[in-house]
Structure formats: C-alpha cells, structure tokens
Short mmCIF file of C-alpha atoms in Angstrom, two decimals:
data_model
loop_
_atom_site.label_atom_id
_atom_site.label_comp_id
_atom_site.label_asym_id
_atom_site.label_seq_id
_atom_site.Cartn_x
_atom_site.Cartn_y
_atom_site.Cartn_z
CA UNK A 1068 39.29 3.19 8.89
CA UNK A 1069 38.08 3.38 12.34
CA UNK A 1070 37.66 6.56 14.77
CA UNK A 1071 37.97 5.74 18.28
CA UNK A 1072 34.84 7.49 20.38
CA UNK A 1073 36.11 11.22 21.62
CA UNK A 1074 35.05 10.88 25.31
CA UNK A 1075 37.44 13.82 26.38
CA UNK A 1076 38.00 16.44 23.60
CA UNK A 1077 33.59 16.32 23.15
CA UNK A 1078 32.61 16.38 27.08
CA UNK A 1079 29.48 17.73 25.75
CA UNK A 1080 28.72 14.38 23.76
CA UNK A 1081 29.22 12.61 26.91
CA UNK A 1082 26.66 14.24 28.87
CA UNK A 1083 24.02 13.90 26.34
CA UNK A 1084 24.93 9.82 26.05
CA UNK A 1085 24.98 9.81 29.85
CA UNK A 1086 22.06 12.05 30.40
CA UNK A 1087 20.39 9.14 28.48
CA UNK A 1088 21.07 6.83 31.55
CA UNK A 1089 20.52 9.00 34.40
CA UNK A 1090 17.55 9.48 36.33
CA UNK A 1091 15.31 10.64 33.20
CA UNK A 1092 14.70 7.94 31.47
CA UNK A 1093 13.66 8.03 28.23
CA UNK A 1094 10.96 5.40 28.28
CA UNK A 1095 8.92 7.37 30.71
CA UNK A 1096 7.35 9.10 27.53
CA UNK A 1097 5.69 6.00 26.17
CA UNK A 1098 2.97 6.13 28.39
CA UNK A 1099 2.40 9.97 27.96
CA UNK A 1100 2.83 9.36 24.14
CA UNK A 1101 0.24 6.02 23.82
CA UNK A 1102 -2.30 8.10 26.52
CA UNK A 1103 -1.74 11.10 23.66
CA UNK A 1104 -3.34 9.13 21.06
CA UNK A 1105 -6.88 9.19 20.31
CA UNK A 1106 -8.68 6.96 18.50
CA UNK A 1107 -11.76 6.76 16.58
CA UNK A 1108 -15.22 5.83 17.32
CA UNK A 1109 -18.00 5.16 15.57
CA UNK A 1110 -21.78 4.28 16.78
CA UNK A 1111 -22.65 0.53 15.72
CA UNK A 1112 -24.42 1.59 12.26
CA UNK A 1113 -24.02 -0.32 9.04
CA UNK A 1114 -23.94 1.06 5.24
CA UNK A 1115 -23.87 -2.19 3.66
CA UNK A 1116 -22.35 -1.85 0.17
CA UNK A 1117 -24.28 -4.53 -1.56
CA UNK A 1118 -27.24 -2.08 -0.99
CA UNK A 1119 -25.56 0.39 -3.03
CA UNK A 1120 -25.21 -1.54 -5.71
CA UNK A 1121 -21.98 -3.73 -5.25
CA UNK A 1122 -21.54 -7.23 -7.15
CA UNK A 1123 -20.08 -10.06 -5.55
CA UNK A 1124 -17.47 -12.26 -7.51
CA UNK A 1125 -19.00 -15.48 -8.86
CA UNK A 1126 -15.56 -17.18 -8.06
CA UNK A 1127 -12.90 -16.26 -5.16
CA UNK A 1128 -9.91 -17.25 -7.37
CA UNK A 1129 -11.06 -14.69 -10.26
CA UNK A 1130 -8.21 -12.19 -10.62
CA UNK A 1131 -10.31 -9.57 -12.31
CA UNK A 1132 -14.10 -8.62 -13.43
CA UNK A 1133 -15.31 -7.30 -16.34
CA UNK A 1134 -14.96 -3.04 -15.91
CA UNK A 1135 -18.54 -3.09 -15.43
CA UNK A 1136 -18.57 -4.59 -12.12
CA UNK A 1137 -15.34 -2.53 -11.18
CA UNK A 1138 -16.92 0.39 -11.76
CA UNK A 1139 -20.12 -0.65 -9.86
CA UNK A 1140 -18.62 -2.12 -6.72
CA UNK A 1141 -16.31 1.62 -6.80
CA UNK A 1142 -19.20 3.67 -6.58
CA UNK A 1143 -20.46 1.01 -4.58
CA UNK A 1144 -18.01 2.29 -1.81
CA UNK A 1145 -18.09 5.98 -3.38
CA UNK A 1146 -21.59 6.31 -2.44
CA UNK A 1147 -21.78 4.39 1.14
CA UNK A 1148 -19.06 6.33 2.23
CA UNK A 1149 -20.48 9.67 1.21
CA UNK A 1150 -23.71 8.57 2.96
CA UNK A 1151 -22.17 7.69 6.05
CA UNK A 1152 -20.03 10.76 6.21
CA UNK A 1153 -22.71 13.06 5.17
CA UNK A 1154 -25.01 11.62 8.30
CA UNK A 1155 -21.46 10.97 10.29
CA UNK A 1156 -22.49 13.79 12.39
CA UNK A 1157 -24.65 11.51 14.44
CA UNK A 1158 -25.27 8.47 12.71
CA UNK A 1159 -23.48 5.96 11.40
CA UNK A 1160 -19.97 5.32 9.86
CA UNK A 1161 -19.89 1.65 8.59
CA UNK A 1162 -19.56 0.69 5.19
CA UNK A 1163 -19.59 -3.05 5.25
CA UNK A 1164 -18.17 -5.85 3.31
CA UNK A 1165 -19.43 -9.12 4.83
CA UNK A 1166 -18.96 -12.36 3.54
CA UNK A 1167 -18.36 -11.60 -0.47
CA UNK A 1168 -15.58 -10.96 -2.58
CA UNK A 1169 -15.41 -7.90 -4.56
CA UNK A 1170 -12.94 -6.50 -7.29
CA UNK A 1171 -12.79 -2.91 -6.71
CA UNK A 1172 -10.73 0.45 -8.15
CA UNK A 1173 -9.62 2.86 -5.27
CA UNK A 1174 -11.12 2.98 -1.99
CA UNK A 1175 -11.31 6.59 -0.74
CA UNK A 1176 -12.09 7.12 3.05
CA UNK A 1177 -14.01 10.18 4.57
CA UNK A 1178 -14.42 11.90 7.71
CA UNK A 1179 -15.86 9.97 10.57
CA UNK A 1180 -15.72 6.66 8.10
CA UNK A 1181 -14.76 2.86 9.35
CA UNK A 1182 -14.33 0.83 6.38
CA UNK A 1183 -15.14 -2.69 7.49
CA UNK A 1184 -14.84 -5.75 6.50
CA UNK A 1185 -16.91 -8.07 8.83
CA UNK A 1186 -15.85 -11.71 8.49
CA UNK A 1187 -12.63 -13.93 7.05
CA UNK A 1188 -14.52 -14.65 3.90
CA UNK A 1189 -14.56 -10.61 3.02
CA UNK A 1190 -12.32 -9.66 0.41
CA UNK A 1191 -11.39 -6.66 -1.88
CA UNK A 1192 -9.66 -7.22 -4.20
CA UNK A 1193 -8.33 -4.60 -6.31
CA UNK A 1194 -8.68 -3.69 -10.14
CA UNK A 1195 -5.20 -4.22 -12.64
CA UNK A 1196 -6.81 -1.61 -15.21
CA UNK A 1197 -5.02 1.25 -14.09
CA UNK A 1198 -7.02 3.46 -15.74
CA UNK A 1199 -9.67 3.14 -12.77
CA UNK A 1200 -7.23 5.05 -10.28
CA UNK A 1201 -7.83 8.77 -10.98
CA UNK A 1202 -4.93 11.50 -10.32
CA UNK A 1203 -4.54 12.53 -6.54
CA UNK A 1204 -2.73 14.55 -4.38
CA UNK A 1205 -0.18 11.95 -3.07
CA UNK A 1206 3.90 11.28 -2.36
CA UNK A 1207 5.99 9.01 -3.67
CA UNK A 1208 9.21 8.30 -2.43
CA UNK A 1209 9.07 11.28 -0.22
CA UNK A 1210 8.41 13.59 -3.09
CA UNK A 1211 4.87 15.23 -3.25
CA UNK A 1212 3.55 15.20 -6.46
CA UNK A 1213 0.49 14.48 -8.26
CA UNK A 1214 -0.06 10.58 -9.45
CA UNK A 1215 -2.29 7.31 -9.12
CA UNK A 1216 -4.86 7.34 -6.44
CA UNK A 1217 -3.61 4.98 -3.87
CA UNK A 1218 -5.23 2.17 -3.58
CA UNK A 1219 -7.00 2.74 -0.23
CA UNK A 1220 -6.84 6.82 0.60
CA UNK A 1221 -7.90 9.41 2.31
CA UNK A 1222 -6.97 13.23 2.19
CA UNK A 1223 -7.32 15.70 4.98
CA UNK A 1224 -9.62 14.09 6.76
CA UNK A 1225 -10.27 13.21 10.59
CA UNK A 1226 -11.47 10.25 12.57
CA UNK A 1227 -11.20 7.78 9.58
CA UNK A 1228 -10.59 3.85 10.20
CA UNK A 1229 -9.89 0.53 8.07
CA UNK A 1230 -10.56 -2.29 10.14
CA UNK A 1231 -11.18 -6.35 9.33
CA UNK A 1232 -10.66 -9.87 9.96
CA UNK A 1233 -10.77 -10.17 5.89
CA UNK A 1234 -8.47 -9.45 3.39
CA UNK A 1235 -7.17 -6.67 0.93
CA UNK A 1236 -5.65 -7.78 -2.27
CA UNK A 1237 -3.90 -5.47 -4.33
CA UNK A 1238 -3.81 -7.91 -7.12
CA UNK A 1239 0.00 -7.20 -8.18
CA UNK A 1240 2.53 -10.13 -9.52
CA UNK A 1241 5.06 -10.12 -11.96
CA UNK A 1242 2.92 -9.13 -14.87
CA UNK A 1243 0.95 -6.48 -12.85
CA UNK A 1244 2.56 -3.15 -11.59
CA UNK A 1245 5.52 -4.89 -10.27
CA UNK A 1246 7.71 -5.07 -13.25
CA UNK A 1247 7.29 -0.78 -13.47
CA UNK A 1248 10.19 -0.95 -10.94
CA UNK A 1249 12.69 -1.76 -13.79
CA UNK A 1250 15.79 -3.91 -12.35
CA UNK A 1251 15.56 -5.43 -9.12
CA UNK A 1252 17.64 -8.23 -7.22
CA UNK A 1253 14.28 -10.76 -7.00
CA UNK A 1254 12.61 -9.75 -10.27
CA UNK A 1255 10.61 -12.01 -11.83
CA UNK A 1256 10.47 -10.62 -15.44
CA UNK A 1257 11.87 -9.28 -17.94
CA UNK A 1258 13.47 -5.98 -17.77
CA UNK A 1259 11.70 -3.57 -20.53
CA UNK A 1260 12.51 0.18 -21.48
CA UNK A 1261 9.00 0.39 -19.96
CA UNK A 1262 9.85 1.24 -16.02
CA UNK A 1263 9.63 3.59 -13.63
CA UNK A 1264 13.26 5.16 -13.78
CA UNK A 1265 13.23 8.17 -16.11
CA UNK A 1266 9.32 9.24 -14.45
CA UNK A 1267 11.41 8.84 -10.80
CA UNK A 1268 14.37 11.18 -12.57
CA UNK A 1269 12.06 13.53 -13.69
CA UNK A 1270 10.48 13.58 -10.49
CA UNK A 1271 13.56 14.11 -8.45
CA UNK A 1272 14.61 17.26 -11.02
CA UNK A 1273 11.54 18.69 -10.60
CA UNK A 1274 11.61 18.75 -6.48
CA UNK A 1275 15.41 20.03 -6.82
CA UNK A 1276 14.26 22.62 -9.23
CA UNK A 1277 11.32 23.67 -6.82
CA UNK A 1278 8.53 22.81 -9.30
CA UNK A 1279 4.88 23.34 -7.87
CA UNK A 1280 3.47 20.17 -6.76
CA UNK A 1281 0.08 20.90 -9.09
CA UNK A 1282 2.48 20.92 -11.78
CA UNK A 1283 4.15 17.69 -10.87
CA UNK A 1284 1.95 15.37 -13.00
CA UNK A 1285 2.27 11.95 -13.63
CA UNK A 1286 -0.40 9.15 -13.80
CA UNK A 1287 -1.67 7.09 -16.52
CA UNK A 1288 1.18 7.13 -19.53
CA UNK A 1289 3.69 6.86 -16.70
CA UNK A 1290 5.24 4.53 -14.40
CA UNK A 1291 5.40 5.24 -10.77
CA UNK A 1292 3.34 3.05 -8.76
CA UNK A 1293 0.83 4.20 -6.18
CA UNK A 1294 0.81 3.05 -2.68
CA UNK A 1295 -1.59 0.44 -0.92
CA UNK A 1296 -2.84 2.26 2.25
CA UNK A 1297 -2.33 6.22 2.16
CA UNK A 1298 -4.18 8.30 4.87
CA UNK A 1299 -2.55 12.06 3.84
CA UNK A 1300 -2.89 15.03 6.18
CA UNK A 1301 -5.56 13.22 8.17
CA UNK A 1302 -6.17 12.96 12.04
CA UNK A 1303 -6.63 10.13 13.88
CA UNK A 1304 -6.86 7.21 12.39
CA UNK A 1305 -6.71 3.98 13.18
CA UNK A 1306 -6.10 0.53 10.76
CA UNK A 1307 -7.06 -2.52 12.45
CA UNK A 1308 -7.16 -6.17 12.10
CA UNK A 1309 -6.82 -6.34 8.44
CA UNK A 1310 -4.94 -8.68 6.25
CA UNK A 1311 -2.61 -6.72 3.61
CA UNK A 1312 -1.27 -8.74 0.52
CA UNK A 1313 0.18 -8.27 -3.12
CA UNK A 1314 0.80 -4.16 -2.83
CA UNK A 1315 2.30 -2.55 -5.69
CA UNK A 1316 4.84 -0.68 -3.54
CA UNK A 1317 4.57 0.70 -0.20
CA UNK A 1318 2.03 -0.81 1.85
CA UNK A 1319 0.73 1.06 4.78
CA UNK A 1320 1.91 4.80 4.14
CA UNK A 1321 0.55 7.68 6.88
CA UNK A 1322 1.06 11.28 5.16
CA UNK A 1323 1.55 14.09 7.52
CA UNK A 1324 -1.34 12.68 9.97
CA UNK A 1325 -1.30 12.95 14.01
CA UNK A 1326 -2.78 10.07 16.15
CA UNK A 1327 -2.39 7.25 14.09
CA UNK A 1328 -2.71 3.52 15.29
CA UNK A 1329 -1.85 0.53 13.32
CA UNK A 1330 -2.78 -2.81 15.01
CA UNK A 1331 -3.11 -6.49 15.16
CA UNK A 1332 -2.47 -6.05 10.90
CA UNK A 1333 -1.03 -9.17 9.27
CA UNK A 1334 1.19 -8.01 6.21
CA UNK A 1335 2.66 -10.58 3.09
CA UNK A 1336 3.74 -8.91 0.29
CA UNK A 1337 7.46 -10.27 -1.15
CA UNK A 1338 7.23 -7.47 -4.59
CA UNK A 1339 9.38 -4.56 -5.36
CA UNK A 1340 9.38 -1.59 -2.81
CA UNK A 1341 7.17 -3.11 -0.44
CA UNK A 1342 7.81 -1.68 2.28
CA UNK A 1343 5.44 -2.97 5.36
CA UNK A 1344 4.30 0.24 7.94
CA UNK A 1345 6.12 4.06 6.81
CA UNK A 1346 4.74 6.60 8.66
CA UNK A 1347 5.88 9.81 6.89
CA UNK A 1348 6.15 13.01 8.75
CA UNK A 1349 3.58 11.89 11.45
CA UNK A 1350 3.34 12.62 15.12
CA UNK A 1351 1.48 10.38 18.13
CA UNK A 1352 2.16 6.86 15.98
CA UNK A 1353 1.36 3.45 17.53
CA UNK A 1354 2.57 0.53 15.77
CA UNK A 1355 1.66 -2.88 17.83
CA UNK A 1356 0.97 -6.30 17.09
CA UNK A 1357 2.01 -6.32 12.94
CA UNK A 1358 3.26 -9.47 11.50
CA UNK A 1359 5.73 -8.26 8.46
CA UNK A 1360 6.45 -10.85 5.52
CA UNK A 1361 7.54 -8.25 2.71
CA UNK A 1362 9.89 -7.62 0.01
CA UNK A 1363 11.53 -4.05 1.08
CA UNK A 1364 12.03 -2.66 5.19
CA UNK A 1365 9.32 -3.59 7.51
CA UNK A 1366 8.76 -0.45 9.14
CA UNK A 1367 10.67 2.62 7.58
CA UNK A 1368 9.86 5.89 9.46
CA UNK A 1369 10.33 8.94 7.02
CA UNK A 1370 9.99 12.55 6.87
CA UNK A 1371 10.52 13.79 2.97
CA UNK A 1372 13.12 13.30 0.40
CA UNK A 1373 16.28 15.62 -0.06
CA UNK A 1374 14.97 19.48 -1.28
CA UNK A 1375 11.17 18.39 -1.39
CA UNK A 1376 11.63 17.17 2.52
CA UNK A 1377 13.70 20.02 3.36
CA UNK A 1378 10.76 22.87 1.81
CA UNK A 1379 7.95 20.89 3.62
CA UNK A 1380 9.81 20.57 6.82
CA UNK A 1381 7.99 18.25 8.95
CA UNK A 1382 9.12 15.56 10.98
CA UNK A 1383 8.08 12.53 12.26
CA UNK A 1384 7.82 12.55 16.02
CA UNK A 1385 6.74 10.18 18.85
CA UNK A 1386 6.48 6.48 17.30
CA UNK A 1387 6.23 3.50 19.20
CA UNK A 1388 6.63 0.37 18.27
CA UNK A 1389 5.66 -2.94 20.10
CA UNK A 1390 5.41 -6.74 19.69
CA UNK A 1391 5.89 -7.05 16.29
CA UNK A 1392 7.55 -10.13 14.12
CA UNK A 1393 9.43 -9.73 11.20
CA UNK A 1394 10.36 -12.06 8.91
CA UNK A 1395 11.37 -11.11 5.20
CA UNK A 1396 12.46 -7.45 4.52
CA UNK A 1397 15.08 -5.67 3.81
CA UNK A 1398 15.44 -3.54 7.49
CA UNK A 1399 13.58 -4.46 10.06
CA UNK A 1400 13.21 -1.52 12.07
CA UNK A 1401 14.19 1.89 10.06
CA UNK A 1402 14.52 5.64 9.82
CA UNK A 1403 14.95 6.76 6.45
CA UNK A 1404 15.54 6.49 3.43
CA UNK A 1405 13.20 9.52 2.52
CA UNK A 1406 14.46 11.40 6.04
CA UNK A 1407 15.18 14.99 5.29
CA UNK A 1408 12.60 16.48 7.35
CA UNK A 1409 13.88 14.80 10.54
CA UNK A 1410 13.03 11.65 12.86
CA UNK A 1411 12.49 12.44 16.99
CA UNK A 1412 11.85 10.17 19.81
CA UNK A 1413 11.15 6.67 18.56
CA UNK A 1414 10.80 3.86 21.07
CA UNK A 1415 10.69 -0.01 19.73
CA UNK A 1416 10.45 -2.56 22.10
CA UNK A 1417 9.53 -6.80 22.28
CA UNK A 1418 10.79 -6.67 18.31
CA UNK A 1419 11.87 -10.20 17.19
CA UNK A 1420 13.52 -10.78 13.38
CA UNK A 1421 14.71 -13.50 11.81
CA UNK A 1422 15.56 -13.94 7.70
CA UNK A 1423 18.54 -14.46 5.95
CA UNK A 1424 16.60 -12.32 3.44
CA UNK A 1425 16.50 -9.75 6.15
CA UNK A 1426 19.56 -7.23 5.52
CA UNK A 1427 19.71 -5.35 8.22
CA UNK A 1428 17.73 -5.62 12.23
CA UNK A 1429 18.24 -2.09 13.15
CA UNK A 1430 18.89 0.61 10.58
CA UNK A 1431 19.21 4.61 11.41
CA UNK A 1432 19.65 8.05 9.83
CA UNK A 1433 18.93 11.43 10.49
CA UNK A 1434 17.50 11.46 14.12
CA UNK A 1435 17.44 12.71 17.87
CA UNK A 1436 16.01 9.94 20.35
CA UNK A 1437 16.25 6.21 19.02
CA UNK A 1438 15.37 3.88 21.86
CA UNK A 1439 15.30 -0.11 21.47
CA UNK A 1440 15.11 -2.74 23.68
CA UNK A 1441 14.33 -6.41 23.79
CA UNK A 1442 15.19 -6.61 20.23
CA UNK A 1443 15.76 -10.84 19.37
CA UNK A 1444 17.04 -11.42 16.39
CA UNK A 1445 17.12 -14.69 14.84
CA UNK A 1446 19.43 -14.45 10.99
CA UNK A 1447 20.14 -11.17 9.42
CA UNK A 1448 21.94 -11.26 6.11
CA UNK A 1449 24.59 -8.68 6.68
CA UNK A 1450 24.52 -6.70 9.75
CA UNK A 1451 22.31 -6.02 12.89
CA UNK A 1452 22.97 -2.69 13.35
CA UNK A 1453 23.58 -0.27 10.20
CA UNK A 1454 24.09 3.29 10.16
CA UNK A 1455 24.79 4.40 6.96
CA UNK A 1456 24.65 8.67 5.65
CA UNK A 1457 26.28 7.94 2.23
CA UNK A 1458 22.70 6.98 0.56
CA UNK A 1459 22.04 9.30 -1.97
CA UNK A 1460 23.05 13.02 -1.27
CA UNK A 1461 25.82 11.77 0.43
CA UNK A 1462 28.60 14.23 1.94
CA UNK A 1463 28.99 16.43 -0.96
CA UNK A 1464 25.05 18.11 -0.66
CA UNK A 1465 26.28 20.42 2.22
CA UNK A 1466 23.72 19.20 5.25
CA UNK A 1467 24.57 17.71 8.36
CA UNK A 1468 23.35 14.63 8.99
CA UNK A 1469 23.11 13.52 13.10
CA UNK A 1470 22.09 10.75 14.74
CA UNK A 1471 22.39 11.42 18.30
CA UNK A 1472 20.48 9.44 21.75
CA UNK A 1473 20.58 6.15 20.35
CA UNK A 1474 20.09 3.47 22.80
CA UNK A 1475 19.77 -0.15 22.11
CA UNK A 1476 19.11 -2.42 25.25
CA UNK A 1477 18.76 -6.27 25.73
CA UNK A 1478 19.39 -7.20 22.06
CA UNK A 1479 19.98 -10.54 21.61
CA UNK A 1480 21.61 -12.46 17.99
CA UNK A 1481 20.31 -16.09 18.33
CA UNK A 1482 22.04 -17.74 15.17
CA UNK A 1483 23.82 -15.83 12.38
CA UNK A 1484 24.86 -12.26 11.35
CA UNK A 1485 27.87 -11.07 9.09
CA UNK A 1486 28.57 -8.00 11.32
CA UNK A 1487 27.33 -6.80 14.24
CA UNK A 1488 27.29 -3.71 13.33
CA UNK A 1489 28.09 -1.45 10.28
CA UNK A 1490 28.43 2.48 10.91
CA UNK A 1491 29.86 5.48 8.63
CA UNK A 1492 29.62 8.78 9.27
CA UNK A 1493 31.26 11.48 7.17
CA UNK A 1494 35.19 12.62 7.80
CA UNK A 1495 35.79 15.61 9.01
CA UNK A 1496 33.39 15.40 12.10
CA UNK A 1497 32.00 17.25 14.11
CA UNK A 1498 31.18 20.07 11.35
CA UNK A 1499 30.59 17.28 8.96
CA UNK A 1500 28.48 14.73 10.69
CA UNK A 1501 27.67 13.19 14.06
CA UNK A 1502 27.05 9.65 14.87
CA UNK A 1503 26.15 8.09 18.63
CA UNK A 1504 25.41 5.24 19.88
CA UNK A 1505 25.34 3.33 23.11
CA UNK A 1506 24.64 -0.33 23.56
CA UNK A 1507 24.00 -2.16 26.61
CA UNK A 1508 22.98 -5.66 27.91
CA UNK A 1509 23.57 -7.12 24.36
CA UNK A 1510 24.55 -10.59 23.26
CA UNK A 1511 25.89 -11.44 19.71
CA UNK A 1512 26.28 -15.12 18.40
CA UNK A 1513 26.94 -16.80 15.20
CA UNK A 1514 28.92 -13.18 14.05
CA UNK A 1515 30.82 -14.66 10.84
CA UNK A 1516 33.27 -11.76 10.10
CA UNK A 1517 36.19 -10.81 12.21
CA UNK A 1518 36.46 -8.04 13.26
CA UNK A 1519 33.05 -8.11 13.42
CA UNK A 1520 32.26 -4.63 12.61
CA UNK A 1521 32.43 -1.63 10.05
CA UNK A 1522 32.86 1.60 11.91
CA UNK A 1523 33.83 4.66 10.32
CA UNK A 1524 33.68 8.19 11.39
CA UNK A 1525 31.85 7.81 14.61
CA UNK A 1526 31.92 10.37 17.57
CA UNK A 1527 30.58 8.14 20.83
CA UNK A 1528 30.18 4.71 20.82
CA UNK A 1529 29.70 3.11 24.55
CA UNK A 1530 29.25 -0.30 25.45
CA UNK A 1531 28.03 -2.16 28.52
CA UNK A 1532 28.06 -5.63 28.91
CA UNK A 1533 27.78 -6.75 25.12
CA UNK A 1534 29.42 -10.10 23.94
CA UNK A 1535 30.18 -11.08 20.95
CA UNK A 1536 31.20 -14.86 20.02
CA UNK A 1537 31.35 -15.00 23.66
CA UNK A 1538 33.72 -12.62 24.20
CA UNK A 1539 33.27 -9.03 25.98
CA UNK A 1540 33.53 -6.60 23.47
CA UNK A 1541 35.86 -3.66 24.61
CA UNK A 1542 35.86 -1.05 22.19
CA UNK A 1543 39.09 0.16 20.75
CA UNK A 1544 40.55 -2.92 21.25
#
C-alpha cells in the first residue's frame, strides 16, 4: 500500500521541496499579492431604493410576498442600480437598504455599484417563485452553461461591491430548492424523481461533447440550482460585512474575476452543496476575517470541471487566506473539486477548525504552491490532511494530476481526528501522477487509527518535528 518518498532516484524533487525552505521563502509574496489588490471606491452618495418604488415587509418573519411586491422591490434595485451606474462616472454608487425588510428576485450589480445595506435591521430576503430568476450566463459545478440568474450577480463588470451589517436570506429549506439535489447524507425530505441528477448528466455530456455554451440551456423546467453570490468575469470587487444565510447551493462564487476581496462576512448555511467562499479561476483573491457554518467545504478554490475546465483554461492564482473560523463543512480549506484549469500559489494562515461534521482540515488537488501555517484544528471527522486524485475522472482520463510545493507549518490537532493524514496518488508515478508534501512544526493528538495514516502512491513526503500521540513521527517507519 504505501510508497516510501524517492529522495535519491528523483534529486530533482528534492530540490524543489528544499528550494521551498531555503532563502526564498514563499511567504514573501503575500505582501506583494495583498498590495496587488485594488479595491473599490465609491463617493458617499445614496440611491435609496424605497424611492424607487420598493415595499417594505409588514412582518420580518414573512417567508414570502405576494409577486406584486417581488416584482416591485426587483425593479426597485433594477432601476437604482442603473441610475447609479449610469451617473457612476462621477456621482454616486449607493443603492441603499436601511432599516426594512424586503423580499426580492435577483439582485444584479453594475459597474462602479456598492450594494448596501446600512443597518442590522436591513434584510433581503429572496423570492421561492423561481420563475422570477431569468436565464444568465453562469457556471455550475465548473461547467459554463446557461441557467438561473444567481441570486446576487454581476457579469463583466468592474469596481462592483456588496457590503452590510444586515442580512441576505436566500429563503431555501427543505421544501425550497434544497430537495433539487436528490439524495444527500443530511436530507431532510423525501427523495422524488424530481432532482437535479439527469439535468447535471446532461450537463456533463454536453461539456464532454464540446456543446456551445449558448446552447447549454437549462432554467425553469429544470433542476440545477443557481448560486447565492456570483460576480462573473468582473474586476475588482469587494464583499464586505454582510451576513449570508439559507443559499440554495454555493454561496459566495467569484467567476473568472481579478482583485477580489471578501471580508469580515459571517456565513450559516447547513443545505446541500453549500459551499462557503469558491473563487473559480480568479487571480489577486483576499479571503480574511469569514466565519464559515455550512453544509459542504468552507472555502473550495476551483478552476473548471474536467473538458469544460480544460477548453477554458484558466486558473486560479494568488489566494490568500487569513483569520478565518470554521466550524461545519465538509473541507475546511480546499482546492478542487471542479480543478481542471489549475490552482497556483495559495497561502492560508491563522485558520482554526473544529467539527466532527467537518471531514477533512486541509484538502488538495491539482496545484503548484500550497502554503499553510498556523492551522489549529479542534475535531475533524476523518482526516486532517486529504489528498485524494481518484474523484471523478480518476486515472483512466489520461491527465496528470500534480500537486507539488506543499507546505504545511505549525499545525496543531487539539482533540480528535481518525487519520492524520490520507494521500493517494496514482501507480505508476512519475508519468502517472505526482504528489508532495512537506510538514513541519506539527503536533497531532487524539489520532484514533493506528497507523494513523493512508498513503498511497506518493513521491516526497518530509517531515520535521511532527508528533503524533506524542510520539515523533519518522516516516517509513
């Protein structure tokens, strides 16, 4: 089962590991990257939307309002927005929600656009008809396609911001969107022929088969639920402050954008898919200060699914990631599982997890530069570290996966884990896959399994200073 780590016959492999320790460190970039991104600004101007014609909720607890006042508080945004874009050029980008609660269809941000909502008594609320979210240019599961408008979007546009102390509600439960998954492990209804999983089949076929995207048409009559938060193609852009809950499947989901910041958010969302922060194919991403309580990975960096990844070819580059808690989730901190395009240079740092509902801490894929450290993790419900290249495609699709440069530094397990670590790469290395890692200053207790690890197929792993169960760790032995 296992494959000891090839220090002589790959001498190579060795230098790029140790190059990794030397005098360039990789951390160094995280200034240049964070000094990289630039925010937007806007000049302190308001476009209120109750003066285009929005209607507050009589009631906070009301789930839904007659279409009527959807429809009004929609074009209640439609036409602020378009105002302050239009006059953008040196006026004002504020459309304001202060102090009301609104039920709302699909939010769509423009150019030079902050979205605000002012105080902790502002709330949107979104619409369960789903006939109020028109057909957009949009991906789902890292397939482009055309389908439901997300719920907040915006589409190649530049210098665009969502920012709060209130709340977005996506309004989804177990009657609502949710049960479109199908079958999941935490479902909580009834399984109907009525589900997402021959729309997702036909979507697949049609990538593999090189379909046109225009002709990749799904929508109302169909099952595959739109995101929450989807800036696509769009330049910096910053979401702020805001409190995310009830998403019908991925929550905060950047497209293809450069310069994005997501700060200070506060995300609870325990449904199907929900994954927390999944930048797709971005470059110059901040991710600081987000408090994840959701039912899929907290943050799962992507780049395109299998052929439809591969033809668009563009990966995600330059994340960092810092201060965040995580509680429920499936991984904590991910690349993949839509990761065909490619993942460079991520930095996480100050990352603390804890949930026995939490699979996984630290989860890779197909990648060159994956740097962690002071990672605590409380629980995890099977391993801390996962690598894993037999998800879908697997080893028979001909491509060669590679995870190379990844560091993890000061990790520490406070209470419980199954494994420390669970790794497969494909036989026949190195034409058939690579895999390394290097861990250093780490400290694993409560590890229930022994051994204590999965490891399969791996080129370099190097350890310094790791403990497990209070024991040094001496790999290969």
């Amino acid at each position: 089962m296992e494959k000891l780590p090839i220090t002589i016959i790959l001498p190579l492999l060795v230098g790029i590991i140790a190059g990794v320790q030397g005098q360039a460190d990789p951390w160094d970039q995280v200034p240049i990257i964070l000094a990289r991104i630039s925010e937007p600004t806007f000049p302190d101007v308001t476009f209120n939307i109750l003066e285009y014609g929005a209607i507050p909720a009589p009631n906070l607890n009301d789930v839904e309002a007659p279409f009527s006042v959807v429809d009004a508080n929609t074009n209640a945004f439609r036409n602020a927005i378009g105002l302050a874009n239009i006059f953008g050029v040196w006026a004002c980008h504020r459309d304001s929600v202060n102090g009301s609660f609104f039920t709302s269809g699909p939010i769509t941000i423009r150019s030079n656009v902050n979205v605000h909502l002012a105080t902790r008594e502002s709330i949107v609320r979104f619409t369960r008809n789903t006939t109020a979210y028109p057909l957009v240019f949009t991906r789902w599961e890292g397939i482009e396609l055309i389908n439901y408008s997300p719920f907040v979007y915006a589409f190649e546009e530049e210098n665009i911001a969502l920012t709060a102390v209130g709340l977005l509600d996506g309004n989804c439960d177990c009657e609502h969107w949710w049960p479109w998954k199908g079958t999941w492990y935490a479902q909580c209804w009834e399984t109907t022929p009525i589900n997402q999983t021959i729309d997702r089949d036909a979507l697949f076929q049609m990538a593999e088969d090189d379909v046109p995207v225009v002709d990749r048409v799904f929508g109302e009559g169909h099952y595959l639920r739109p995101q929450f938060i989807q800036p696509y193609r769009s330049k910096n852009v910053l979401i702020q402050g805001i409190t995310i809950t009830n998403s019908p499947m991925w929550i905060v989901h950047p497209v293809l954008c450069d310069n994005v910041v997501v700060r200070d958010v506060n995300i609870t969302s325990l449904g199907p898919n929900s994954d927390g922060v999944d930048p797709e194919s971005c470059k110059d991403v901040w991710i600081y200060n987000v408090t994840f309580n959701n039912g899929d990975d907290d943050i799962a960096i992507k780049s395109g699914r299998n052929a439809d990844g591969r033809r668009v070819n563009v990966s995600s580059e330059n994340i960092v990631i810092q201060d965040c808690s995580m509680e429920e989730g499936h991984g904590g901190v991910t690349l993949g599982s839509c990761i065909s395009g490619g993942v460079k240079k991520v930095f996480a740092e100050r990352i603390y997890l804890s949930s026995d509902m939490l699979d996984t801490a630290i989860r890779g894929g197909l990648l060159e530069g994956f740097y962690l450290r002071d990672i605590t993790v409380g629980r995890v419900g099977r391993q801390v570290i996962e690598v894993d290249f037999f998800y879908e495609e697997g080893p028979n699709a001909g491509f060669v996966p590679v995870i190379k440069d990844f560091v993890i530094q000061n990790l520490t397990l406070l209470e419980f884990a199954p494994y420390t670590c669970y790794i497969r790469g494909y036989e026949g290395h190195p034409n058939a896959s690579f895999v390394g890692l290097r861990l250093e200053n780490a400290t694993f207790n409560g590890v229930a399994n022994d051994p204590h690890y999965v490891v399969e197929n791996v080129d370099v792993v190097e350890l310094e200073n790791v403990v497990v169960n209070g024991a040094v760790w001496e790999w290969g032995k």
